[in-house]
CSV table of C-alpha atoms and ligand atoms in Angstrom, one decimal:
chain,number,residue,atom,x,y,z
A,1,MET,CA,19.8,4.8,24.6
A,2,PRO,CA,16.4,6.2,25.5
A,3,LEU,CA,13.3,4.0,25.3
A,4,LEU,CA,10.4,5.6,23.5
A,5,TYR,CA,6.7,4.7,23.0
A,6,ILE,CA,5.0,5.5,19.7
A,7,THR,CA,1.4,5.0,18.8
A,8,ARG,CA,-0.5,4.6,15.5
A,9,LYS,CA,-4.3,5.2,15.5
A,10,GLU,CA,-6.6,3.3,13.1
A,11,HIS,CA,-10.3,3.1,12.8
A,12,PHE,CA,-12.9,0.5,11.9
A,13,ASN,CA,-16.7,0.2,11.8
A,14,ALA,CA,-18.2,-3.2,12.7
A,15,ALA,CA,-21.3,-4.9,14.0
A,16,HIS,CA,-21.6,-7.2,16.9
A,17,GLN,CA,-23.8,-8.7,19.5
A,18,LEU,CA,-22.9,-9.6,23.1
A,19,TRP,CA,-24.9,-12.6,24.0
A,20,ASN,CA,-24.3,-15.6,26.3
A,21,SER,CA,-26.4,-18.5,25.1
A,22,ASN,CA,-26.2,-20.1,28.5
A,23,TRP,CA,-28.3,-17.3,29.9
A,24,THR,CA,-31.9,-16.2,29.5
A,25,GLU,CA,-32.9,-13.3,27.4
A,26,GLU,CA,-33.6,-11.4,30.6
A,27,GLN,CA,-30.1,-12.1,31.9
A,28,ASN,CA,-28.5,-11.1,28.7
A,29,LEU,CA,-30.3,-7.8,28.5
A,30,ALA,CA,-29.6,-7.1,32.1
A,31,ILE,CA,-25.8,-7.6,31.6
A,32,PHE,CA,-25.2,-6.4,28.1
A,33,GLY,CA,-28.0,-3.9,27.6
A,34,LYS,CA,-28.3,-2.6,24.0
A,35,CYS,CA,-25.2,-4.7,23.1
A,36,ALA,CA,-27.5,-7.8,23.4
A,37,ASN,CA,-30.0,-6.5,20.8
A,38,PRO,CA,-31.0,-9.5,18.7
A,39,HIS,CA,-30.2,-8.1,15.3
A,40,PHE,CA,-26.7,-6.8,16.0
A,41,HIS,CA,-25.7,-3.1,16.1
A,42,GLY,CA,-22.6,-1.2,15.1
A,43,HIS,CA,-19.8,0.8,16.7
A,44,ASN,CA,-17.2,3.1,15.4
A,45,PHE,CA,-14.1,1.6,16.9
A,46,ASP,CA,-10.8,3.4,17.4
A,47,LEU,CA,-7.7,1.2,17.7
A,48,TYR,CA,-4.5,2.6,19.1
A,49,VAL,CA,-1.4,0.4,18.8
A,50,CYS,CA,1.6,1.6,21.0
A,51,VAL,CA,5.0,0.1,20.4
A,52,LYS,CA,8.3,0.7,22.2
A,53,GLY,CA,11.9,0.7,21.3
A,54,GLN,CA,15.1,2.7,21.0
A,55,PRO,CA,15.4,5.1,18.1
A,56,ASN,CA,17.5,3.8,15.2
A,57,PRO,CA,20.6,6.0,15.0
A,58,ASP,CA,20.3,6.3,11.2
A,59,THR,CA,16.6,7.4,11.2
A,60,GLY,CA,16.0,8.7,14.7
A,61,CYS,CA,12.8,6.6,14.7
A,62,VAL,CA,11.7,3.6,16.7
A,63,MET,CA,10.1,2.2,13.6
A,64,ASP,CA,8.7,3.4,10.3
A,65,LEU,CA,5.1,4.4,11.2
A,66,LYS,CA,4.1,3.6,7.6
A,67,LYS,CA,5.2,0.0,8.2
A,68,LEU,CA,3.2,-0.1,11.4
A,69,LYS,CA,0.2,1.3,9.6
A,70,VAL,CA,0.5,-1.5,7.0
A,71,ILE,CA,0.8,-4.2,9.7
A,72,ILE,CA,-2.3,-3.0,11.5
A,73,ARG,CA,-4.3,-2.7,8.4
A,74,GLU,CA,-3.3,-6.1,7.0
A,75,GLU,CA,-3.6,-8.0,10.3
A,76,VAL,CA,-6.6,-6.3,11.8
A,77,ILE,CA,-8.5,-3.5,10.0
A,78,ASP,CA,-8.9,-5.3,6.7
A,79,HIS,CA,-10.4,-8.2,8.6
A,80,LEU,CA,-12.8,-6.2,10.9
A,81,ASP,CA,-13.9,-3.1,9.0
A,82,HIS,CA,-17.5,-3.3,7.9
A,83,GLN,CA,-17.8,-6.9,9.2
A,84,ASN,CA,-20.0,-8.6,11.7
A,85,LEU,CA,-17.6,-9.6,14.5
A,86,ASN,CA,-19.8,-12.5,15.6
A,87,LEU,CA,-20.0,-14.1,12.2
A,88,ASP,CA,-17.3,-12.9,9.8
A,89,VAL,CA,-13.9,-13.0,11.5
A,90,PRO,CA,-12.3,-16.5,11.7
A,91,TRP,CA,-9.8,-15.4,14.4
A,92,LEU,CA,-12.7,-14.1,16.6
A,93,SER,CA,-15.0,-17.1,16.1
A,94,GLY,CA,-16.2,-18.8,19.3
A,95,GLN,CA,-15.4,-15.7,21.4
A,96,MET,CA,-17.6,-13.1,22.9
A,97,PRO,CA,-16.8,-10.1,20.6
A,98,SER,CA,-16.2,-7.7,23.5
A,99,ILE,CA,-13.5,-5.0,23.3
A,100,GLU,CA,-11.6,-7.0,25.9
A,101,ASN,CA,-11.5,-10.1,23.8
A,102,ILE,CA,-10.9,-8.2,20.5
A,103,SER,CA,-7.9,-6.4,22.1
A,104,VAL,CA,-6.2,-9.6,23.2
A,105,ALA,CA,-6.7,-11.2,19.7
A,106,VAL,CA,-5.3,-8.0,18.1
A,107,TRP,CA,-2.3,-8.0,20.4
A,108,HIS,CA,-1.3,-11.5,19.3
A,109,ARG,CA,-1.7,-10.6,15.6
A,110,ILE,CA,0.3,-7.4,15.8
A,111,ALA,CA,3.0,-8.7,18.1
A,112,ALA,CA,3.8,-11.5,15.7
A,113,LYS,CA,4.6,-9.0,12.8
A,114,LEU,CA,6.7,-6.3,14.5
A,115,PRO,CA,10.3,-5.9,13.3
A,116,VAL,CA,13.3,-7.0,15.5
A,117,GLY,CA,14.0,-4.5,18.2
A,118,VAL,CA,10.4,-3.2,18.4
A,119,GLN,CA,8.1,-4.5,21.1
A,120,LEU,CA,4.3,-4.2,21.4
A,121,HIS,CA,3.5,-2.1,24.5
A,122,LYS,CA,-0.3,-1.5,24.5
A,123,ILE,CA,-3.4,-2.1,22.6
A,124,THR,CA,-6.1,0.5,23.3
A,125,LEU,CA,-9.6,-0.1,21.8
A,126,TRP,CA,-12.3,2.5,22.0
A,127,GLU,CA,-15.9,1.3,21.4
A,128,THR,CA,-17.8,4.4,22.3
A,129,GLN,CA,-16.9,8.0,23.2
A,130,ASN,CA,-16.9,6.9,26.8
A,131,ASN,CA,-15.7,3.3,26.9
A,132,PHE,CA,-12.3,1.8,26.0
A,133,VAL,CA,-10.1,-1.1,27.0
A,134,GLU,CA,-6.3,-1.2,27.4
A,135,TYR,CA,-4.3,-4.4,27.1
A,136,LEU,CA,-0.6,-4.6,27.9
A,137,GLY,CA,-0.1,-8.3,27.2
A,138,GLU,CA,-0.3,-9.6,30.7
B,201,NI,NI1,-21.9,-3.1,21.4
């Protein structure tokens, strides 16, 4: 049976600030640039969730993409959209809200909800038109 990879794209808007309180303001601005702005700033995030599996002989599909959409929205988008990632999201609290850390947290939330026979392959999170992170669970 062939193994296939399918991806669902979702979107959210959120605010954050990248700031290490062990550093001086100068160090923070040098490392994080505008992402260290004291009063937060927003991004339009694009989230791609790629799962892998073998197509079900009855449907021809790896999984129902409507179900994947619901999982992503309930586990991730509904928690992050129009929120402040530093302050409003319990499962991100205490972490630097970088796209790296968000991707790892999203991985665990999605992986726990997938149906039997479907595996999470990759989380891709775009923060700007030029910058994105990929996480494959390693
Ligand atoms: Ni930023």
